[in-house]
Coordinates of N, CA and C in Angstrom, one line a residue:
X7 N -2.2 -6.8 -37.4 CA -3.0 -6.0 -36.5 C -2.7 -4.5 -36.8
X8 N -3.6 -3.7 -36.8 CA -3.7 -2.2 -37.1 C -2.6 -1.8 -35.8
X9 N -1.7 -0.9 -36.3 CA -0.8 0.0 -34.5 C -2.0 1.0 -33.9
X10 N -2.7 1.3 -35.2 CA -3.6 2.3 -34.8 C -4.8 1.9 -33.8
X11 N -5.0 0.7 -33.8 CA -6.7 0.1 -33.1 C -6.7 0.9 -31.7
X12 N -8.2 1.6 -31.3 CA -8.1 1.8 -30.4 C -7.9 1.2 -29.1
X13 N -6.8 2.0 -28.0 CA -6.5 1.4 -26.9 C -7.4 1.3 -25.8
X14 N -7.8 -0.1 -25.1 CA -8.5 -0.3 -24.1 C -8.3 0.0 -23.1
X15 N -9.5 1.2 -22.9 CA -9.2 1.9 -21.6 C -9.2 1.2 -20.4
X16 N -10.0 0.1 -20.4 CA -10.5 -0.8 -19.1 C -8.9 -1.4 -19.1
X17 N -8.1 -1.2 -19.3 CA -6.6 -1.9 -19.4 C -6.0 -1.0 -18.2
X18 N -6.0 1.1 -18.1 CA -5.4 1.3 -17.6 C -6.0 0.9 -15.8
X19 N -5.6 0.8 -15.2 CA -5.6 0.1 -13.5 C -6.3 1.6 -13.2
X20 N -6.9 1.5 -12.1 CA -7.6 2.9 -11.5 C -6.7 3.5 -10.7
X21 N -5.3 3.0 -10.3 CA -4.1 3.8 -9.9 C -3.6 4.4 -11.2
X22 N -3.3 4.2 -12.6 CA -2.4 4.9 -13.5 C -3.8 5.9 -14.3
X23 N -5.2 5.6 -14.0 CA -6.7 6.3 -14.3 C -5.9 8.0 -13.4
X24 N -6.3 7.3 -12.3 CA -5.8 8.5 -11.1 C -4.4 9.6 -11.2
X25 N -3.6 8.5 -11.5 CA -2.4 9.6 -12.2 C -2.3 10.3 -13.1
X26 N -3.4 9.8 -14.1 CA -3.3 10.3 -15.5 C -3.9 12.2 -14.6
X27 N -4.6 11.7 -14.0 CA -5.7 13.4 -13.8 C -4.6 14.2 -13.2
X28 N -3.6 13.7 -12.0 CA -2.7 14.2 -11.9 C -1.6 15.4 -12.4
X29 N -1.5 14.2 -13.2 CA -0.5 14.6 -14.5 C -0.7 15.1 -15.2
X30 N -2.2 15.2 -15.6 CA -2.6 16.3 -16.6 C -2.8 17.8 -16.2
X31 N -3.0 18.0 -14.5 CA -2.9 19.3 -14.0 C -1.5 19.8 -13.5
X32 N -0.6 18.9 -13.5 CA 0.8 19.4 -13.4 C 1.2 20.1 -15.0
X33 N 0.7 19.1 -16.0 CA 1.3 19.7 -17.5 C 0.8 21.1 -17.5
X34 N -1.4 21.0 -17.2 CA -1.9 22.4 -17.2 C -0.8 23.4 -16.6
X35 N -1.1 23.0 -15.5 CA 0.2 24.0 -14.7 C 1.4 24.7 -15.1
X36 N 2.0 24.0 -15.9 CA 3.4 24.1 -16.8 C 2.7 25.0 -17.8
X37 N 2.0 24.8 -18.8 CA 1.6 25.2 -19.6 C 1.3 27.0 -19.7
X38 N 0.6 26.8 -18.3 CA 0.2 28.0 -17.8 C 1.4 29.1 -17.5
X39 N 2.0 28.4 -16.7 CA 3.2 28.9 -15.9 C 4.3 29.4 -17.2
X40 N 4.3 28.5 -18.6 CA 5.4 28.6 -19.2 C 4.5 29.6 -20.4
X41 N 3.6 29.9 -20.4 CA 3.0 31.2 -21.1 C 2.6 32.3 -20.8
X42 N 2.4 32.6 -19.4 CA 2.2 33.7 -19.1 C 3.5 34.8 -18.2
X43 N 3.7 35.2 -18.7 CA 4.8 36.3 -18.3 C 5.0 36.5 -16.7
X44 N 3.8 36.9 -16.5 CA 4.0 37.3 -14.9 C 3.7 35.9 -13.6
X45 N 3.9 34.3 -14.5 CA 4.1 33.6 -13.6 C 5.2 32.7 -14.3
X46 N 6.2 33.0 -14.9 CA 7.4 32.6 -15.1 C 8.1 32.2 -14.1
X47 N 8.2 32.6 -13.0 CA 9.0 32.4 -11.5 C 8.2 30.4 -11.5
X48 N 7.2 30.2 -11.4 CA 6.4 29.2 -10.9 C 6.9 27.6 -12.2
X49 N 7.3 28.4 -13.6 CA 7.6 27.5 -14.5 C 9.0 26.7 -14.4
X50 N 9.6 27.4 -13.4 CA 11.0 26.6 -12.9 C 10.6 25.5 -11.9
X51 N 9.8 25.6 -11.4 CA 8.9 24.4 -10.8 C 8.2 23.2 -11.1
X52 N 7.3 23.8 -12.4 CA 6.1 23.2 -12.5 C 6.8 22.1 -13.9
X53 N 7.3 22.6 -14.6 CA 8.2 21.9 -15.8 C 9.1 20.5 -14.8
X54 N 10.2 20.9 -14.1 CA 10.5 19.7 -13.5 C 9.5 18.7 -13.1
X55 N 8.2 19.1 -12.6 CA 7.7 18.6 -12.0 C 6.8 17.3 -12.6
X56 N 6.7 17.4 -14.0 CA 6.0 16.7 -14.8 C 7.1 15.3 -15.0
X57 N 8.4 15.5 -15.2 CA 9.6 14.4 -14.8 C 10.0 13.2 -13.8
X58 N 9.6 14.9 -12.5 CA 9.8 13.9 -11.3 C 8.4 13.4 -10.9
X59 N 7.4 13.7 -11.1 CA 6.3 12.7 -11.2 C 6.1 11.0 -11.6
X60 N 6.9 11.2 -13.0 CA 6.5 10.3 -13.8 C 7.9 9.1 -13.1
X61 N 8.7 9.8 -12.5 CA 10.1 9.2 -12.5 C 9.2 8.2 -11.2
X62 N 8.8 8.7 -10.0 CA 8.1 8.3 -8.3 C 6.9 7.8 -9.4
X63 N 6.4 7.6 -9.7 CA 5.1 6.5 -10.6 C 5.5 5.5 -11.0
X64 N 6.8 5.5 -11.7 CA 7.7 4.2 -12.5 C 8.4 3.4 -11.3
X65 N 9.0 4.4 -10.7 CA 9.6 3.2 -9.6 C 8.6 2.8 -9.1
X66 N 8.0 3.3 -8.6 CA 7.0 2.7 -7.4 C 6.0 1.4 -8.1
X67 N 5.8 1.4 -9.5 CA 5.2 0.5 -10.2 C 5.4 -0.2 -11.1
X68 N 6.9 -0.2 -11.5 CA 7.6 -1.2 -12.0 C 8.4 -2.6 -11.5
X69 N 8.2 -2.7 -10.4 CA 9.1 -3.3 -9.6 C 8.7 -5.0 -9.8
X70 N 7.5 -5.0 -10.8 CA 7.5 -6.6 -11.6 C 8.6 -6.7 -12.6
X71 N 9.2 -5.3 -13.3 CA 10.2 -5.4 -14.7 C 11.2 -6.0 -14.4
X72 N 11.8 -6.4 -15.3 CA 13.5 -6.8 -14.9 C 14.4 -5.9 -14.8
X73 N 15.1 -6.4 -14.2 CA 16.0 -5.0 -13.2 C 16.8 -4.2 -14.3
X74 N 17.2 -4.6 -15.9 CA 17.8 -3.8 -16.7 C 16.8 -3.0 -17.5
X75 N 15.7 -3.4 -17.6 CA 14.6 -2.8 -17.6 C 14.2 -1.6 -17.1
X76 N 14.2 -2.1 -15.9 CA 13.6 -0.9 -14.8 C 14.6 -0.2 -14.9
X77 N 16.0 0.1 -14.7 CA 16.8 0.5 -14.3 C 17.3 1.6 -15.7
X78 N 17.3 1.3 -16.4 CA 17.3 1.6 -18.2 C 16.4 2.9 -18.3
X79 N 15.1 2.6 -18.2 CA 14.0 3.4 -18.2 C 14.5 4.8 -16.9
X80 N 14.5 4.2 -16.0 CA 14.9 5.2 -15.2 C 15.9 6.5 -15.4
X81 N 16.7 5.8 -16.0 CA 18.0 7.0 -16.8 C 17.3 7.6 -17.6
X82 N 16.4 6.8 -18.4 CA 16.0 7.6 -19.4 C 15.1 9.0 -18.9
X83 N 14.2 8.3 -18.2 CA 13.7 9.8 -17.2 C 14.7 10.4 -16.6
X84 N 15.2 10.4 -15.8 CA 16.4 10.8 -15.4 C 17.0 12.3 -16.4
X85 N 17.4 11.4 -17.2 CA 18.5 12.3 -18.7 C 17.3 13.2 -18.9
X86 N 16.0 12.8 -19.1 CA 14.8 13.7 -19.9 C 14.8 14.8 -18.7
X87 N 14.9 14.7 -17.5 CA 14.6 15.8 -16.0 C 15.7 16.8 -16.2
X88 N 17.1 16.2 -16.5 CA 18.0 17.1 -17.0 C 18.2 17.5 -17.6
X89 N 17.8 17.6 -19.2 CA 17.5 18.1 -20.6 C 16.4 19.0 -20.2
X90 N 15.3 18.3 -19.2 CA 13.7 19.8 -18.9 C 14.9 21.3 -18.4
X91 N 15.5 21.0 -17.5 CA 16.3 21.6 -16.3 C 16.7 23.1 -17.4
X92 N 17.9 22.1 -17.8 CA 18.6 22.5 -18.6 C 18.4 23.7 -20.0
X93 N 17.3 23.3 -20.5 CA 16.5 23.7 -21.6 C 16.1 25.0 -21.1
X94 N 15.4 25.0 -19.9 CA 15.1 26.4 -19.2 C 16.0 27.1 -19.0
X95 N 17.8 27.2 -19.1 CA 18.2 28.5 -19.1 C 19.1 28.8 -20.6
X96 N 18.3 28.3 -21.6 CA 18.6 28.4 -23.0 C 19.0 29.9 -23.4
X97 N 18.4 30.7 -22.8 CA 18.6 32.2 -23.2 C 19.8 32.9 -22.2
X98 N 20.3 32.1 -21.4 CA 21.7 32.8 -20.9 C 22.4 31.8 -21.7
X99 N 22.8 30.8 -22.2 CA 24.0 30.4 -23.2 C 23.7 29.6 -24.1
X100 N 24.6 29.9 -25.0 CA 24.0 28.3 -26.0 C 24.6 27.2 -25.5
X101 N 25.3 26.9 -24.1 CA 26.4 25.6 -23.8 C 24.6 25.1 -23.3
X102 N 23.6 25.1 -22.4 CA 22.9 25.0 -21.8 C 22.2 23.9 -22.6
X103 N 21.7 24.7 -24.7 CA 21.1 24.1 -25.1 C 21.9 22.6 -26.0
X104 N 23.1 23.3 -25.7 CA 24.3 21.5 -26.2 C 23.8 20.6 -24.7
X105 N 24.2 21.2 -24.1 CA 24.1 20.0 -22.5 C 22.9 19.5 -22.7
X106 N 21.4 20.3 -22.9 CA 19.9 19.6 -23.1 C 20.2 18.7 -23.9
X107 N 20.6 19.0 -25.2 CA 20.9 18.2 -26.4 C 21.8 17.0 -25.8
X108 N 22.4 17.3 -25.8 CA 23.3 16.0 -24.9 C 22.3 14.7 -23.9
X109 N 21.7 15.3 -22.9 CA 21.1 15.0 -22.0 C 19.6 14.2 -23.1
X110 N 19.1 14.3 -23.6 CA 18.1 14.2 -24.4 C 18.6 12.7 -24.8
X111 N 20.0 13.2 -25.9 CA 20.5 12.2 -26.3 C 20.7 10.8 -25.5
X112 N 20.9 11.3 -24.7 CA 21.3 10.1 -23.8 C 19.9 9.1 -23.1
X113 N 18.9 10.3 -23.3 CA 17.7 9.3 -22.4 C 17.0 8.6 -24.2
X114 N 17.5 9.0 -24.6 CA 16.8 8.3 -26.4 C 17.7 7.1 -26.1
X115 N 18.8 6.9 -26.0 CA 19.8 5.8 -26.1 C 19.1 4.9 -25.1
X116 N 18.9 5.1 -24.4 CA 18.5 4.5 -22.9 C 17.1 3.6 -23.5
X117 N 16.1 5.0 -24.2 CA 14.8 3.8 -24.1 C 15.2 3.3 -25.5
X118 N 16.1 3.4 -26.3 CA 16.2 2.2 -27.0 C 16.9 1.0 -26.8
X119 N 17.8 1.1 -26.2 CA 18.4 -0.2 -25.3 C 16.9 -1.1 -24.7
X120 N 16.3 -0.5 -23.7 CA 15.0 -0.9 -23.5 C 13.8 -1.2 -24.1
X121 N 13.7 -0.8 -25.8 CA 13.4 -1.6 -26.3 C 13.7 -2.4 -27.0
X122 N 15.3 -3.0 -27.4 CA 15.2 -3.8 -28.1 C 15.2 -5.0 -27.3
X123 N 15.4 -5.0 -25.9 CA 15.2 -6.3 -25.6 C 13.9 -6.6 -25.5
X124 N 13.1 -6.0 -26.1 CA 11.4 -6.9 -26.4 C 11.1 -7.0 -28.0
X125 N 12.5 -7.1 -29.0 CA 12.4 -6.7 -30.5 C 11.8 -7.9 -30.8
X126 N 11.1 -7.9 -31.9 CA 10.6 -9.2 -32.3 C 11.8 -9.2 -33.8
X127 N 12.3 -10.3 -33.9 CA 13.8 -10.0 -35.0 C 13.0 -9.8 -36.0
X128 N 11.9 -10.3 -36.3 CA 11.3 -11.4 -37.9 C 10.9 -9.8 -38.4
X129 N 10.2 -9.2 -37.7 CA 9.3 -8.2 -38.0 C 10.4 -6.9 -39.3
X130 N 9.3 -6.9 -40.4 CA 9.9 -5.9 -41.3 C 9.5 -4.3 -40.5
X131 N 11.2 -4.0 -41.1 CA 10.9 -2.5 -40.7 C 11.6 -1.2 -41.6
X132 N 11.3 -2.3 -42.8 CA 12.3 -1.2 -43.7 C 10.8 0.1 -44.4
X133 N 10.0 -0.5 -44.9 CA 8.3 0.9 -45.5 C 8.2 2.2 -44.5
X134 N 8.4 1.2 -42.9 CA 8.2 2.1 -41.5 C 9.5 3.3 -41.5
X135 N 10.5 2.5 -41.9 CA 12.0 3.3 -41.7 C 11.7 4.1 -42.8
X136 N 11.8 3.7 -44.1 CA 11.7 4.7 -45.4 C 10.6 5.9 -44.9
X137 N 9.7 5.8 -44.4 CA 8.3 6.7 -43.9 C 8.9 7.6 -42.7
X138 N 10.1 7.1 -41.9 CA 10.5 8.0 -40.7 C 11.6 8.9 -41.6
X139 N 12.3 8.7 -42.5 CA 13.6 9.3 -43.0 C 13.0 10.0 -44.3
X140 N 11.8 9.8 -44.5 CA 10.9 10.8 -45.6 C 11.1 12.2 -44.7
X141 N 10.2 12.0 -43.3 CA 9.7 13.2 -42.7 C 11.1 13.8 -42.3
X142 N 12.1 12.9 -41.5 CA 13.1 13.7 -40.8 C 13.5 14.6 -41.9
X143 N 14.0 14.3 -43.1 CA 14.6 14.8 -44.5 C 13.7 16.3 -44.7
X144 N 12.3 15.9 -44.6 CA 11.4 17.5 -45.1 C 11.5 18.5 -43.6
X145 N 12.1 18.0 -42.3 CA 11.7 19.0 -41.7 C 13.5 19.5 -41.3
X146 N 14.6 18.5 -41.3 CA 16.1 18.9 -41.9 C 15.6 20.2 -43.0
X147 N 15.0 19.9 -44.1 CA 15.1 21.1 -45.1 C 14.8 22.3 -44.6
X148 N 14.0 22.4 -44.2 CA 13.4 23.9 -43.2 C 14.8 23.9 -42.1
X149 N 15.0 23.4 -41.6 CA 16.2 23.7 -40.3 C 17.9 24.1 -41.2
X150 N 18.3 23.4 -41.9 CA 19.4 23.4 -42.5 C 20.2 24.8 -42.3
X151 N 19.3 25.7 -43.0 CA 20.2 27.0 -43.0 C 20.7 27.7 -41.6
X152 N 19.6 27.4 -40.6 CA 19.8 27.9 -39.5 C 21.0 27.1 -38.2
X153 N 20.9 25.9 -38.7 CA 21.6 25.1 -37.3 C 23.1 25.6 -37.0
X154 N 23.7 26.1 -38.3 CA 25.0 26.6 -38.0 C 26.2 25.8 -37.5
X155 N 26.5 25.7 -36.1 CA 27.7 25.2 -35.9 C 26.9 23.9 -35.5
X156 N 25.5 23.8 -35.0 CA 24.7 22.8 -34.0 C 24.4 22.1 -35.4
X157 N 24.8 21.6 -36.6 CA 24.4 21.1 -37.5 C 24.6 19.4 -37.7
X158 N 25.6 19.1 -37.2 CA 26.2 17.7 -36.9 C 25.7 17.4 -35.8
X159 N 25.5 18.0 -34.7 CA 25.0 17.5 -33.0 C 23.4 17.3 -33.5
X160 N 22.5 18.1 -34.4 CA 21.2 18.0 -34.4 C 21.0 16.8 -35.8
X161 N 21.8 16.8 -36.6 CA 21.7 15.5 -37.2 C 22.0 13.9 -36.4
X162 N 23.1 13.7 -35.3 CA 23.0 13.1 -34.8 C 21.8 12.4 -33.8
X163 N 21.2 13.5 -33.3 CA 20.2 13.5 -32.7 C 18.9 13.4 -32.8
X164 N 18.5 13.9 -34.6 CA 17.5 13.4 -35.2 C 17.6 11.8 -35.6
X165 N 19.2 11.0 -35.9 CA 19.3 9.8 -35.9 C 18.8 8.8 -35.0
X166 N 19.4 9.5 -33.9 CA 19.1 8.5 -32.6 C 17.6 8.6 -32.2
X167 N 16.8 9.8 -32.2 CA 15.4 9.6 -31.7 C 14.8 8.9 -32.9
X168 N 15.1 9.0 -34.4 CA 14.0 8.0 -34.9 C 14.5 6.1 -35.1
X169 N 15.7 5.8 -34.4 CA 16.0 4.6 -34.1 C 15.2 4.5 -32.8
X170 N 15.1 4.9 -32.1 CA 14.3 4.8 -31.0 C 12.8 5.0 -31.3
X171 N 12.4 5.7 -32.5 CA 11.0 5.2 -32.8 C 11.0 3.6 -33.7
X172 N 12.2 3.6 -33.9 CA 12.1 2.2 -35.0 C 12.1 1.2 -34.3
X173 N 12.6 0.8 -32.8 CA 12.8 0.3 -31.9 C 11.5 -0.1 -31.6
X174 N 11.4 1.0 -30.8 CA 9.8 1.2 -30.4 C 9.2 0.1 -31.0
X175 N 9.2 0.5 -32.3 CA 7.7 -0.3 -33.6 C 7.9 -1.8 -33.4
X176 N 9.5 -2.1 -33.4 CA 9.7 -3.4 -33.7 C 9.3 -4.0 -32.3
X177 N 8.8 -3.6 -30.9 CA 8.3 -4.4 -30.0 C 6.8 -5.0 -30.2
X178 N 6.6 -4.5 -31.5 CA 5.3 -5.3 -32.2 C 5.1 -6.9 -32.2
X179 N 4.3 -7.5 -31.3 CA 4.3 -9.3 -31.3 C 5.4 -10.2 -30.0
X180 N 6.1 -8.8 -29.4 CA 6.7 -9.2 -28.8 C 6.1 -8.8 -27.2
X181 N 5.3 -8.3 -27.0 CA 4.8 -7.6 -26.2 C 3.1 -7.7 -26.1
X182 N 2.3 -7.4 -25.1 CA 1.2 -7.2 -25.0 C 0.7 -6.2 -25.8
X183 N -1.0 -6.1 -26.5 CA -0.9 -5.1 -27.3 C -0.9 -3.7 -26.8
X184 N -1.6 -3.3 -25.6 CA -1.4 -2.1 -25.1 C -0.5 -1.3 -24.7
X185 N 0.7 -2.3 -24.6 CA 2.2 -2.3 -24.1 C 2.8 -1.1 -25.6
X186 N 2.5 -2.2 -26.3 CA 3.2 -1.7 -28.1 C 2.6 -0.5 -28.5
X187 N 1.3 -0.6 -28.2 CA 1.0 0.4 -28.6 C 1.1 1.9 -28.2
X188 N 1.0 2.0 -26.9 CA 1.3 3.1 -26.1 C 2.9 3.7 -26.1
X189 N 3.7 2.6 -26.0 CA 5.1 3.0 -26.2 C 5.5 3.6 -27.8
X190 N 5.0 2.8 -28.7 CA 4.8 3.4 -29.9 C 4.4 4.8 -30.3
X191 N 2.8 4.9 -29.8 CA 2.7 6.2 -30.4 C 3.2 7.0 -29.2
X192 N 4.2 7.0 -27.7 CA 5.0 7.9 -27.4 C 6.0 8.3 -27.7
X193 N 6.8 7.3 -28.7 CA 7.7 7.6 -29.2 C 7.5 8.9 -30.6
X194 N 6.4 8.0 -31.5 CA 5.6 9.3 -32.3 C 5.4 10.8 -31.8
X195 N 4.6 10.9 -30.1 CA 4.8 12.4 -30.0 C 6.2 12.7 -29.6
X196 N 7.1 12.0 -29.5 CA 8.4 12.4 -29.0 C 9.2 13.3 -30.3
X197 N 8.8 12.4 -31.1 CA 9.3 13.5 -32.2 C 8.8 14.2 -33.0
X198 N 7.3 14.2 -32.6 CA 6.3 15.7 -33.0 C 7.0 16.8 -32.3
X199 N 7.1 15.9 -30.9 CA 7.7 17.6 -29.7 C 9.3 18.0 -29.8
X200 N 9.9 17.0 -30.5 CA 11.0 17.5 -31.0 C 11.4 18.3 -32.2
X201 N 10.5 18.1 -32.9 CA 10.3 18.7 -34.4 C 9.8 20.4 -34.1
X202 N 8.8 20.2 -33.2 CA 8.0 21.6 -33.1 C 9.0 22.3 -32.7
X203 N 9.8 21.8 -31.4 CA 11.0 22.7 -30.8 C 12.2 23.4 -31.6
X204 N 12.4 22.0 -32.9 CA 13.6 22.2 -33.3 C 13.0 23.6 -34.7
X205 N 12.1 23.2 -35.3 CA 11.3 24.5 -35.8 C 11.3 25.5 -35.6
X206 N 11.0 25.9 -34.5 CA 10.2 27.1 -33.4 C 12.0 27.3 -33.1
X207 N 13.2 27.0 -33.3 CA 14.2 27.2 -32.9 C 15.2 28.0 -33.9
X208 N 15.1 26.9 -34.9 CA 15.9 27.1 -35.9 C 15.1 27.2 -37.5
X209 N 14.1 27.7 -37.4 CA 13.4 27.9 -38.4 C 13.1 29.8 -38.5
X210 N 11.5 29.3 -37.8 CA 10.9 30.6 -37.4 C 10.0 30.4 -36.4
X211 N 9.8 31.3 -35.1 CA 8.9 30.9 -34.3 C 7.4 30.6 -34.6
X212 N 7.1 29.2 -34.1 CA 5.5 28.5 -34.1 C 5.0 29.7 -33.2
X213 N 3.2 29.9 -34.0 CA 2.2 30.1 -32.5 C 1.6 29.1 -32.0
X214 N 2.3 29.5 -30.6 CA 1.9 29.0 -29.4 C 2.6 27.4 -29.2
X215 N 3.7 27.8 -29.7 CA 5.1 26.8 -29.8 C 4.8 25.8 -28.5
X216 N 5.1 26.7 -27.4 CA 5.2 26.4 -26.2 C 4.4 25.3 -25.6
X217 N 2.7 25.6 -26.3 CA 1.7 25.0 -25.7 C 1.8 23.2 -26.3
X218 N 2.5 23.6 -27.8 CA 2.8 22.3 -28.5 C 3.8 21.5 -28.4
X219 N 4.8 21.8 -28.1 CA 5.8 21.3 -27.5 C 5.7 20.6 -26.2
X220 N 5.2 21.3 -25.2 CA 5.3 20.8 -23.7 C 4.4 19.9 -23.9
X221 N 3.0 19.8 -24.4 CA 1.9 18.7 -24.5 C 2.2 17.5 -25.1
X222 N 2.8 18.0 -26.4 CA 3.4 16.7 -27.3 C 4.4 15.6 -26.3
X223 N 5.3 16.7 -25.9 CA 6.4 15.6 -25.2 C 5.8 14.8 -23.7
X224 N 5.0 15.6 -23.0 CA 4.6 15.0 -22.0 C 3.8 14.2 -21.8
X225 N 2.6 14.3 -23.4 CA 2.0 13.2 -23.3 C 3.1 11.6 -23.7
X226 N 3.9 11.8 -24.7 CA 5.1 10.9 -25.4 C 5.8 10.3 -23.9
X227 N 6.3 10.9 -22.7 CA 6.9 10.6 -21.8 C 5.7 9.7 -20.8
X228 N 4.6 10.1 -21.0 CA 3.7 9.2 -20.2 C 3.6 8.3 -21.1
X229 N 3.5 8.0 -22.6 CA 2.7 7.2 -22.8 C 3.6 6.1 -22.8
X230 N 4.7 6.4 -23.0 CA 5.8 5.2 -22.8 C 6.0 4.4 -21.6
X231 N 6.2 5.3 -20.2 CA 6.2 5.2 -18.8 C 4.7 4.2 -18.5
X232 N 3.7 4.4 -18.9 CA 2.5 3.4 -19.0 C 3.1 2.4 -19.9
X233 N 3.5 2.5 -21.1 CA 3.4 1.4 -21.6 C 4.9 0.2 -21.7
X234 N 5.4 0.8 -21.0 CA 6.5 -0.3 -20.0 C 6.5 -1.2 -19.1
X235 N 5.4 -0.2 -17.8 CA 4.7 -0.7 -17.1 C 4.0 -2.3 -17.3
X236 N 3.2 -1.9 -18.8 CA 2.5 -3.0 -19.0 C 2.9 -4.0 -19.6
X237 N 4.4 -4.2 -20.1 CA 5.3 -4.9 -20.8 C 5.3 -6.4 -20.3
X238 N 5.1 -6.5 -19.2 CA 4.9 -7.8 -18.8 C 4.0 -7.9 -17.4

């Protein structure tokens, strides 16, 4: 089966239809808030807010999952609200952007525990892994000079998010297909919006970093949060 096929819209329920519009004027919001200068005050707001949304959506509509399931996922949002938090006062210390880094780390651990209990064992994932450790390797080369003492913490951390895309993949056959697929390619923008950040950080600043980063990941945090939902 293609990962790529397109996903059936008539799948999402007219409650997670309705959230999606939601959700998309909280990100706008963010977006807004986190580029324009004279409403920065409003982006300490509207950034959390895309988290604790998604966090009151999950509980309130997972409550078919199994409790290590549900409970798993939840940290993982969780860790991710504290890594958003956190990440926003990056320019008074660098401890701020270890703690995000930390916090990050921990909600990656989380949704990969959560997926491997839907792993299908049989499934090959060595072409998919070679194809994840090509990219991390070419965009390491661009970061390398800059990470400095963060050089070991951001290598570890590029490990663990693409085990958690490999994770992800392998819920292929084990799972419904909208389930796989959604979770899949959130895990993909997960590390688009990590890549952009870690770029735009330790490289040289992206234009309009901001706009790519916050969309990438937010869409990656919904698409997963949907596609757990539909796991069983």
């Amino acid at each position: 089966m293609n990962i790529f096929e397109k996903i059936d819209m008539d799948m999402l329920t007219k409650t997670e239809k309705s959230f999606s519009l939601v959700f998309s004027i909280v990100v706008i919001a963010e977006l807004i808030a986190g580029s324009v200068e004279s409403l920065t005050t409003y982006h300490y707001f509207t950034k959390p807010l895309i988290l604790i949304s998604l966090i009151f959506f999950f509980w309130k509509h997972a409550q078919h999952l199994d409790v290590k399931t549900k409970w798993l996922t939840l940290l993982a949002l969780v860790f991710s609200l504290m890594g958003d938090v956190l990440l926003m006062f990056v320019n008074a210390s660098v401890n701020y952007f270890i703690s995000g880094l930390l916090a990050f780390l921990l909600a990656h651990v989380m949704y990969v525990l959560v997926f491997l209990r839907k792993r299908k064992k049989s499934k090959k994932v060595f072409p998919f892994t070679v194809i994840l450790l090509l990219y991390a390797a070419t965009v390491f080369y661009f970061l390398k000079d800059g990470l400095g003492d963060l050089l070991l913490p951001v290598m570890v951390y590029m490990g663990v998010i693409l085990l958690m895309a490999i994770t992800g993949f392998l819920r292929q056959g084990r799972v419904p297909k909208n389930s796989y697929i959604l979770v899949f390619l959130g895990a993909l923008f997960f590390i688009t919006s990590d890549s952009l950040l870690a770029l735009n950080k330790f490289y040289e600043p992206l234009p309009f970093s901001n706009i790519g980063i916050m969309l990438t990941y937010s869409i990656a945090q919904l698409f997963i949060v949907f596609g757990l939902i539909k796991q069983s």
